[in-house]
Short mmCIF file of C-alpha atoms and ligand atoms in Angstrom, two decimals:
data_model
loop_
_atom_site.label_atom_id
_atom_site.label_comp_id
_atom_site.label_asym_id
_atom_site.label_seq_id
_atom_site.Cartn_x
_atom_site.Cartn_y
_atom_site.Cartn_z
CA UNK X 1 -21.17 11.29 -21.68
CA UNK X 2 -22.28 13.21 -18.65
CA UNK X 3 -21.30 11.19 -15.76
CA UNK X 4 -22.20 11.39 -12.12
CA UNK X 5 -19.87 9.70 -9.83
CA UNK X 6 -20.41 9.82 -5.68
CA UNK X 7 -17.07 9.12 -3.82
CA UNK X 8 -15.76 11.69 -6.62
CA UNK X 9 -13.63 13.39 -3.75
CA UNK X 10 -12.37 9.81 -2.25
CA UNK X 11 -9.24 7.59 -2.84
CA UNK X 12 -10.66 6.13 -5.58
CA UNK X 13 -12.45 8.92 -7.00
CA UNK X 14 -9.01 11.18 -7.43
CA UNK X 15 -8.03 8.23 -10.06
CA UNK X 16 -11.26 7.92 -11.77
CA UNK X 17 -12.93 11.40 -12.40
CA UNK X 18 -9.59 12.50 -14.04
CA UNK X 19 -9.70 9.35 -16.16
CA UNK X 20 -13.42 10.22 -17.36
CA UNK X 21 -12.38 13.79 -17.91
CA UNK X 22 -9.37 12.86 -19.91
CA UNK X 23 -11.42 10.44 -22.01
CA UNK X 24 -13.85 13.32 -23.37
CA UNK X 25 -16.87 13.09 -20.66
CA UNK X 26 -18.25 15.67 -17.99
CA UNK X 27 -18.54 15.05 -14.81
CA UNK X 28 -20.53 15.85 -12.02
CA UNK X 29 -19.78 14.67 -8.56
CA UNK X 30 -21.23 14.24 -5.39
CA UNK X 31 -19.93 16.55 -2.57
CA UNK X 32 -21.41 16.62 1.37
CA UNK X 33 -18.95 19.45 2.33
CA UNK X 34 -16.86 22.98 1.61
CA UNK X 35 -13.86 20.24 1.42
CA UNK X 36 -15.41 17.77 -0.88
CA UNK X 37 -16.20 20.30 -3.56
CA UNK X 38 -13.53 22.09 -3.78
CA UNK X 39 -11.47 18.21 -3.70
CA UNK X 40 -14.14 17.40 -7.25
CA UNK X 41 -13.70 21.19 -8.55
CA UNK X 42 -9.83 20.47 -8.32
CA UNK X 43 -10.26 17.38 -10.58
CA UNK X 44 -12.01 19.05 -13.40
CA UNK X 45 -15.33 18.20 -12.41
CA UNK X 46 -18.69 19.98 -11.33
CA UNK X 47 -19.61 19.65 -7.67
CA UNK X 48 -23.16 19.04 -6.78
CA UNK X 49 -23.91 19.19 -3.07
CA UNK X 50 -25.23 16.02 -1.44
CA UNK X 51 -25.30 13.26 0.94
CA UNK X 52 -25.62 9.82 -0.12
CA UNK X 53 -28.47 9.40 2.80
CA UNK X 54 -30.58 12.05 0.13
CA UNK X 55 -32.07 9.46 -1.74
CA UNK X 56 -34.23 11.55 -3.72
CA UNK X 57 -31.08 13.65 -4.46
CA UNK X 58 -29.00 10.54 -5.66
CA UNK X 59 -32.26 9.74 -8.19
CA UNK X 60 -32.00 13.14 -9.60
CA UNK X 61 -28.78 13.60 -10.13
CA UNK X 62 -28.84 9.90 -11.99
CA UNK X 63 -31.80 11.13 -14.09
CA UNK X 64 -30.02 14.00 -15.10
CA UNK X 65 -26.77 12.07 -16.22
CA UNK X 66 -25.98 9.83 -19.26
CA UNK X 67 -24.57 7.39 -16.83
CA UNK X 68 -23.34 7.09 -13.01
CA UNK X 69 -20.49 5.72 -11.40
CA UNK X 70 -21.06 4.79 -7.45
CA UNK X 71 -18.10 5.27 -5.47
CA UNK X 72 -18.93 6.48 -2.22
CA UNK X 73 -19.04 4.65 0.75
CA UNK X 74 -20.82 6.64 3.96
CA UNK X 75 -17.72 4.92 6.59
CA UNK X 76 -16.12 7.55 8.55
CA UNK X 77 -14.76 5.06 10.99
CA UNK X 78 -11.66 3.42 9.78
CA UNK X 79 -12.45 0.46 12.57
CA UNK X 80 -15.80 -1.48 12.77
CA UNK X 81 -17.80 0.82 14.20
CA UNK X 82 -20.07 2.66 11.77
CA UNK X 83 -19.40 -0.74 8.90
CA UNK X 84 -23.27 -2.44 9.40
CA UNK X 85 -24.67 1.03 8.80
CA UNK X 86 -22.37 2.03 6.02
CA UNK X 87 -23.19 -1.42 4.20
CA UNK X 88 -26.89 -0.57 4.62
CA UNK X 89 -26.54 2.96 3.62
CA UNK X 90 -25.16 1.68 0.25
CA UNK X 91 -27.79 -0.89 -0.55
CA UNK X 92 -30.39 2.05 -0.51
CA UNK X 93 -27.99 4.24 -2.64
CA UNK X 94 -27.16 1.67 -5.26
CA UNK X 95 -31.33 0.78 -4.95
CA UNK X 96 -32.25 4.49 -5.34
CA UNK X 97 -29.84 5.06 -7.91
CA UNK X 98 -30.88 1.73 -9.85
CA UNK X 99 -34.60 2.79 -9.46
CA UNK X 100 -33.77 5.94 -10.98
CA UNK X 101 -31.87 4.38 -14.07
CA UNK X 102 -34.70 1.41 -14.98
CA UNK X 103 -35.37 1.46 -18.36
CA UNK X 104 -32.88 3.87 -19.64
CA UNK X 105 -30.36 1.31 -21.05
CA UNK X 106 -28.08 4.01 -18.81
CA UNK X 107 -24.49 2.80 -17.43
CA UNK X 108 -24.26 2.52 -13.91
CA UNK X 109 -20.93 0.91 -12.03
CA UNK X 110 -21.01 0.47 -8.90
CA UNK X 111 -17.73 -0.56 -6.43
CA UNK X 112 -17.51 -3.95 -4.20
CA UNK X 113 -15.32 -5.54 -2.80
CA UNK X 114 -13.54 -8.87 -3.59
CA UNK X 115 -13.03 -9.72 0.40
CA UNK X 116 -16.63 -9.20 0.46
CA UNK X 117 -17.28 -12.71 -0.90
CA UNK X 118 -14.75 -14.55 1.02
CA UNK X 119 -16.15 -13.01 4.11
CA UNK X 120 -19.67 -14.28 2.67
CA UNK X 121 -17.95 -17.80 2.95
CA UNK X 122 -16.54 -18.07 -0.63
CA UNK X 123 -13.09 -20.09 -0.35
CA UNK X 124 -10.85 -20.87 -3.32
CA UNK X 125 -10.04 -18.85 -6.32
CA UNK X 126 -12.75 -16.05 -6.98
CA UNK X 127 -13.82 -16.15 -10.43
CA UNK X 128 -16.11 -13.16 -11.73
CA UNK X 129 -18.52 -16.17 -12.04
CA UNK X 130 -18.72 -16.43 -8.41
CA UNK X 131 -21.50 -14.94 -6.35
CA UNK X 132 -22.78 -15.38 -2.96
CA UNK X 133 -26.65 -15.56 -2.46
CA UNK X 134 -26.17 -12.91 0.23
CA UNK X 135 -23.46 -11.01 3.01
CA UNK X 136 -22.67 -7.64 3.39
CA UNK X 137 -21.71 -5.69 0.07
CA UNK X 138 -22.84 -8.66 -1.50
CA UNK X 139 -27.13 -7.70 -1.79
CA UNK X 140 -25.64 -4.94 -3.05
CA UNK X 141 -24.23 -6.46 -5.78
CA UNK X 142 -26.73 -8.45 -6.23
CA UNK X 143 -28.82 -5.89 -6.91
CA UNK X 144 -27.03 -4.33 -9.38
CA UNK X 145 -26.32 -7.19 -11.17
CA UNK X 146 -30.55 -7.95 -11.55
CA UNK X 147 -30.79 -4.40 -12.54
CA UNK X 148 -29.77 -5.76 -16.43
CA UNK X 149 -33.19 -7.53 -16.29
CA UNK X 150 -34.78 -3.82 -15.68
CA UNK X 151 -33.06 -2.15 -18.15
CA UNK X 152 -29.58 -1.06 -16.86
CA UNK X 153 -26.31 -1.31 -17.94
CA UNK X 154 -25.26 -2.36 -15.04
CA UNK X 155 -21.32 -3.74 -13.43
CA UNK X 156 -19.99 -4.06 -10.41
CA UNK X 157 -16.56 -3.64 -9.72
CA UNK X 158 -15.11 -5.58 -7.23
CA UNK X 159 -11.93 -3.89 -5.76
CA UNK X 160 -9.04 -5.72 -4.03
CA UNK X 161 -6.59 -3.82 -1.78
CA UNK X 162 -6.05 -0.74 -3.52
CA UNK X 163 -2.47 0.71 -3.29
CA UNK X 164 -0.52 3.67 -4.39
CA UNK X 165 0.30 6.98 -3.96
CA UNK X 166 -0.41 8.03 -0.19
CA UNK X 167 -2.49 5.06 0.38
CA UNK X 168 -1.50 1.14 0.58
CA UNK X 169 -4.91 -0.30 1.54
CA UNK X 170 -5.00 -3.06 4.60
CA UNK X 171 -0.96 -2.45 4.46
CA UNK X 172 -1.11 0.96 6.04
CA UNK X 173 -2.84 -0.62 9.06
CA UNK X 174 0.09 -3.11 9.44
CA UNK X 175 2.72 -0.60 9.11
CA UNK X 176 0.52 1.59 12.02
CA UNK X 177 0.37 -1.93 14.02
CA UNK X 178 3.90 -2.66 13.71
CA UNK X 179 5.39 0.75 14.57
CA UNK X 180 2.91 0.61 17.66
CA UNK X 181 3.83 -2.52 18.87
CA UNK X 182 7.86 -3.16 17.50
CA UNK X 183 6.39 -6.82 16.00
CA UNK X 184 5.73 -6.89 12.22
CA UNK X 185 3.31 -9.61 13.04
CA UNK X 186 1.37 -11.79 10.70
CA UNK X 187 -1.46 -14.85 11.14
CA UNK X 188 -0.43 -18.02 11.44
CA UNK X 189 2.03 -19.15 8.74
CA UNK X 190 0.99 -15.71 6.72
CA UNK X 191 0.31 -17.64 3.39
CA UNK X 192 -2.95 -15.95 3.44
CA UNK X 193 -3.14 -14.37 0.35
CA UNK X 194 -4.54 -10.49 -0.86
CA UNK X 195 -5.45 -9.67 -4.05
CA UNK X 196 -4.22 -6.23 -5.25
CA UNK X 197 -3.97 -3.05 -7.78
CA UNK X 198 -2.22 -0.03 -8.17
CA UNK X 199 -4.44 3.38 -7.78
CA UNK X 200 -2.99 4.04 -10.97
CA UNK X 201 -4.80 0.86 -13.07
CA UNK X 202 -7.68 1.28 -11.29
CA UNK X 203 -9.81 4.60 -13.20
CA UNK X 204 -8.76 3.06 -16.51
CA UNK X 205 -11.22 -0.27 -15.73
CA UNK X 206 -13.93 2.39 -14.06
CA UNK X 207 -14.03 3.76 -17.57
CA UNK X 208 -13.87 0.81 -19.63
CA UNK X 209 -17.19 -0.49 -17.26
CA UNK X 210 -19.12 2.95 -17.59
CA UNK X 211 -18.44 2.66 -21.68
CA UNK X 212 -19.01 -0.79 -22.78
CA UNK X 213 -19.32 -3.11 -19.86
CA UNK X 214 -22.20 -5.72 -20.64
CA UNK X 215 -25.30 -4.87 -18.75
CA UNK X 216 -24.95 -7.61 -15.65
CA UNK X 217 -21.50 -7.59 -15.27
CA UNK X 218 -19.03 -8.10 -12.60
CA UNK X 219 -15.59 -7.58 -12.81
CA UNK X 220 -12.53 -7.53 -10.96
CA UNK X 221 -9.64 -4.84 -10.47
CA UNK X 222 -6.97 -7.27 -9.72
CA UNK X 223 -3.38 -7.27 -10.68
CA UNK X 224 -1.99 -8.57 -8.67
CA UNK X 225 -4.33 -12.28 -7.65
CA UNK X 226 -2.70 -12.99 -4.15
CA UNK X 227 -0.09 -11.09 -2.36
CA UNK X 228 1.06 -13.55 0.64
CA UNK X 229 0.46 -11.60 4.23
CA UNK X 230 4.11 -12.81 5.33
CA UNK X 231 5.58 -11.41 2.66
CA UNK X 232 3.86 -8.44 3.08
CA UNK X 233 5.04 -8.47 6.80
CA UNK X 234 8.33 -8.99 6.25
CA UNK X 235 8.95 -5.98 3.52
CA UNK X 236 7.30 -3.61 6.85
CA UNK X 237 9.82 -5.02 9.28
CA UNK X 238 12.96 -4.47 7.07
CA UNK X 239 11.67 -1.45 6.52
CA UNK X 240 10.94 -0.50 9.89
CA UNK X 241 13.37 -2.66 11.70
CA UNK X 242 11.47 -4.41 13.87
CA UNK X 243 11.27 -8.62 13.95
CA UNK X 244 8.95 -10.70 12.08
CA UNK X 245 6.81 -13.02 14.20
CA UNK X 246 3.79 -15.38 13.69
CA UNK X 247 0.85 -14.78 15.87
CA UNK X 248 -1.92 -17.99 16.94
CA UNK X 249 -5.76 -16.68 15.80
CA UNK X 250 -6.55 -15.24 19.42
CA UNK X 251 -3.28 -13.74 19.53
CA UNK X 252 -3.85 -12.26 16.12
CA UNK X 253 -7.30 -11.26 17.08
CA UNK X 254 -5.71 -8.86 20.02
CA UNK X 255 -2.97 -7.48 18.19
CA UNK X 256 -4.43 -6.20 15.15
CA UNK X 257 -7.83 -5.36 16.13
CA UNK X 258 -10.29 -4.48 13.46
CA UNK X 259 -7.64 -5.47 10.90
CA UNK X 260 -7.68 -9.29 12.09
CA UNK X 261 -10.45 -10.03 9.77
CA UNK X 262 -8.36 -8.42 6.71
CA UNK X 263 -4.98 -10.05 7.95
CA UNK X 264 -6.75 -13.80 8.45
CA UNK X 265 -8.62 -13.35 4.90
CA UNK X 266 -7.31 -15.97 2.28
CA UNK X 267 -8.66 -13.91 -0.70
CA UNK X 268 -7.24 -15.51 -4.08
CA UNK X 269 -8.94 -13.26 -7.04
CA UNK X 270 -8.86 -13.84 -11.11
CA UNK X 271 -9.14 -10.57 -13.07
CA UNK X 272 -8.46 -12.93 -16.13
CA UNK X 273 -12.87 -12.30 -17.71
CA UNK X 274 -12.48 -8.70 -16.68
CA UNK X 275 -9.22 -8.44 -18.80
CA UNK X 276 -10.77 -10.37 -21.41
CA UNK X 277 -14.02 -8.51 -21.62
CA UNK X 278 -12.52 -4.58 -21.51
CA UNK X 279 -9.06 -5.10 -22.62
CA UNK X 280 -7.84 -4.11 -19.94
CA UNK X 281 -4.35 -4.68 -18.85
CA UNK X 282 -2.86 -3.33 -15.06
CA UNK X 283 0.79 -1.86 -15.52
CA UNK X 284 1.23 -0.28 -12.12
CA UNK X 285 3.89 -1.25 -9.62
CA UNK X 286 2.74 -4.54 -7.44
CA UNK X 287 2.33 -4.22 -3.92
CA UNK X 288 5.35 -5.29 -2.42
CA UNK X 289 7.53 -2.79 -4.37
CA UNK X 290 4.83 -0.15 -3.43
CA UNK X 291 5.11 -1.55 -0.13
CA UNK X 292 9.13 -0.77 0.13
CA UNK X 293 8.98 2.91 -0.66
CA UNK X 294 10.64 4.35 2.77
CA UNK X 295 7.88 7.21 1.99
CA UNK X 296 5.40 5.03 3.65
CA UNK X 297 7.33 4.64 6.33
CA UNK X 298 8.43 8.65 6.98
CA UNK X 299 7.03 9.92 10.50
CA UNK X 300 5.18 13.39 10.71
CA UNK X 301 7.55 15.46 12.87
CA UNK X 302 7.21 15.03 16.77
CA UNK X 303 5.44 11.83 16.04
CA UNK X 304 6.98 9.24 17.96
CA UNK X 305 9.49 6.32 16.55
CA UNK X 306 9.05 2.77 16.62
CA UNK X 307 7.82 1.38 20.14
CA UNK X 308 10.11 -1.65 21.22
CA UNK X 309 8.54 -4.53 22.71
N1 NAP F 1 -9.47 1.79 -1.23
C1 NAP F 1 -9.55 0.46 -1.22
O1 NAP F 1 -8.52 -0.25 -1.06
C2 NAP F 1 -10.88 -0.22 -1.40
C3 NAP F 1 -10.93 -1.62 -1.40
C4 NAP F 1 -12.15 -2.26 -1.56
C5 NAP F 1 -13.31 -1.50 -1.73
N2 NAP F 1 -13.23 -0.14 -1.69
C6 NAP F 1 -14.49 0.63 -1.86
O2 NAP F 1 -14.32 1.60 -2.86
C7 NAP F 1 -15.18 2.72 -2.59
C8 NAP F 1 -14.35 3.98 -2.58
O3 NAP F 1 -13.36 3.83 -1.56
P1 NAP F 1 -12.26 4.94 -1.27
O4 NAP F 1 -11.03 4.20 -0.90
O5 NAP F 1 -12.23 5.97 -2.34
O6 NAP F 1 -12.88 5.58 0.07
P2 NAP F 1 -12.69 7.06 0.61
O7 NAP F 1 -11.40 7.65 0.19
O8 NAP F 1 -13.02 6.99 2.06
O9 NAP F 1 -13.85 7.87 -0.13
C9 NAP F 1 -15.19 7.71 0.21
C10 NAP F 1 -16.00 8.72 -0.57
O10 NAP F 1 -17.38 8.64 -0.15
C11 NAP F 1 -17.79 9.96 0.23
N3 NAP F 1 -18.80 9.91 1.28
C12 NAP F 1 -18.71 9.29 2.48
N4 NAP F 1 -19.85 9.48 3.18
C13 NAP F 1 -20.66 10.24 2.41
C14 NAP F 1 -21.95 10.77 2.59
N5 NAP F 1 -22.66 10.55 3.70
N6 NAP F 1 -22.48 11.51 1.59
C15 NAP F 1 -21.78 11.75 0.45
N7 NAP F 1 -20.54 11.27 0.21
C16 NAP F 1 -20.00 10.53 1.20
C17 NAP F 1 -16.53 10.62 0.73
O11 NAP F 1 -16.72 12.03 0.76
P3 NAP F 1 -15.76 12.98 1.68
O12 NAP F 1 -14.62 13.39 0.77
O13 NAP F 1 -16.64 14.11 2.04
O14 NAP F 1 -15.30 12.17 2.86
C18 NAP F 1 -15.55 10.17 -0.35
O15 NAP F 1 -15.74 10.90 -1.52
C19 NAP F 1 -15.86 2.39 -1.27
O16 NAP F 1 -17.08 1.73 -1.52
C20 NAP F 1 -14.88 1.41 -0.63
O17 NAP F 1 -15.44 0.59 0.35
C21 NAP F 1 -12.06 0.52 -1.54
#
């Protein structure tokens, strides 16, 4: 197949454009910049300058492929900042995109997010059964999913906290937090819990979707269904050697920022239809064990140590 994939030169994109490759299909990906392309050209892949915000350019590069995976996200802002417009800039990607695809019977796979739905007001265990009617990445979903009535093959992955390799998700803001502050704080009594996958599980289910997913489906790249926040907490203050402290929800709120919405999120996720439906099985190494590499923990030179409180 002849795949187009935007996010090709992202996180994500580094696992699953090799995976496609590997498997036997081309692959052209979307690239705004110099950087980008030569990040997709260094995967194997064909670079095809872009910006998601080219609408017309996302529908002809999905008219001109056998299928598309969606994995770019326009957020430059690690905090809040840019997050409404980002959300909004993807609805009109995956609609363009979608638009583009109707009546082809072509793959498309888009990328959500499991928190998404818990901060939509799901609670409980989330089931790929479980939808909210609306909330932000969750039209977007939505939308994809009523794309099988229009002739799509449509799927949404939902992605937990992705970890691995340089990268360990919501983690590598606590380990940042903690070193700033000498507290490895967490919410409350930290049994929140965060669903989870390895980088390295994570292109094999992207493939699985854009080949044989059921048109209408959502699935779920969990592992790992709930990683408890203290224990993630504690791991980053052994590591860095700093105490381990419970903060109240104002508290929390001031100390961790942007991140106090990830750290308070009780996020409980199944993979167990996605499995099921794709035989798909996640080998990688869980979170915690990711979490206690010291190379997460090793400081650029000059920068400075842990602060003490
Ligand atoms: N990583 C996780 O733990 C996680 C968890 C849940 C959901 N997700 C979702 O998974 C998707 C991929 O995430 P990621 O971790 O791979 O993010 P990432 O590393 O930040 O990659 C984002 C990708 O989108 C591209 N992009 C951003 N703005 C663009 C624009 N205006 N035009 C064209 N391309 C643009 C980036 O290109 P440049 O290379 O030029 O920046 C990059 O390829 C996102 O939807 C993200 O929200 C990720």
């Amino acid at each position: 197949m002849h795949v187009f994939v935007t996010g090709a030169s992202g996180y994500i994109g580094s696992a699953v454009v090799p995976e496609l490759i590997a498997a036997g299909h081309t692959v052209t990906g979307l690239a705004r910049s110099d950087r980008a392309a030569a990040a997709v050209a260094a995967l194997g892949a064909t670079a095809r300058r872009g910006d998601l915000a080219d609408l017309p350019g996302l529908a002809a590069a999905a008219r001109e492929a056998d299928g598309v995976v969606h994995l770019g996200f326009a957020r430059d802002d690690p905090g809040w900042g840019d997050l409404a417009a980002a959300v909004a800039a993807d609805l009109r990607a995956v609609d363009a995109l979608g638009a583009a695809l109707t009546g082809t019977g072509k793959p498309l796979v888009t990328t959500g997010a499991t928190l998404s739905l818990a901060l939509a007001g799901f609670r409980g265990e989330l089931t790929e059964h479980d939808t909210r009617p609306a909330g932000m990445r969750v039209d977007a979903e939505n939308a994809v999913v009523a794309l099988a009535g229009r002739g799509v093959r449509s799927a949404v992955v939902r992605l937990p906290n992705v970890h691995g390799g340089s990268r360990l998700g919501f983690a590598s803001g606590l380990i940042a937090v903690a070193r700033a502050t000498g507290v490895a704080h967490y919410l409350g009594d930290g049994a929140q819990r965060w669903p989870s996958v390895h980088i390295g599980d994570v292109g094999g289910l992207y493939r699985r979707a854009l080949e044989s997913a059921p048109a209408g489906s959502r699935l779920h790249a969990v592992a790992e269904e709930g990683v408890g926040v203290r224990a993630v907490s504690e791991v980053i203050g052994r590591r860095l050697g700093v105490p381990v402290a419970p903060l109240d929800a104002d508290a929390a709120r001031r100390h961790f920022g942007h991140l106090a919405m990830f750290v308070g999120a009780d996020n409980p996720t199944s993979s167990r239809s996605t499995r099921a439906a794709l035989d798909w099985t996640p080998g990688g190494p869980g979170l915690l064990d990711d979490l206690d590499d010291p190379a997460h923990y090793a400081l650029p030179a000059g920068a400075p140590a842990v602060a003490r409180p």
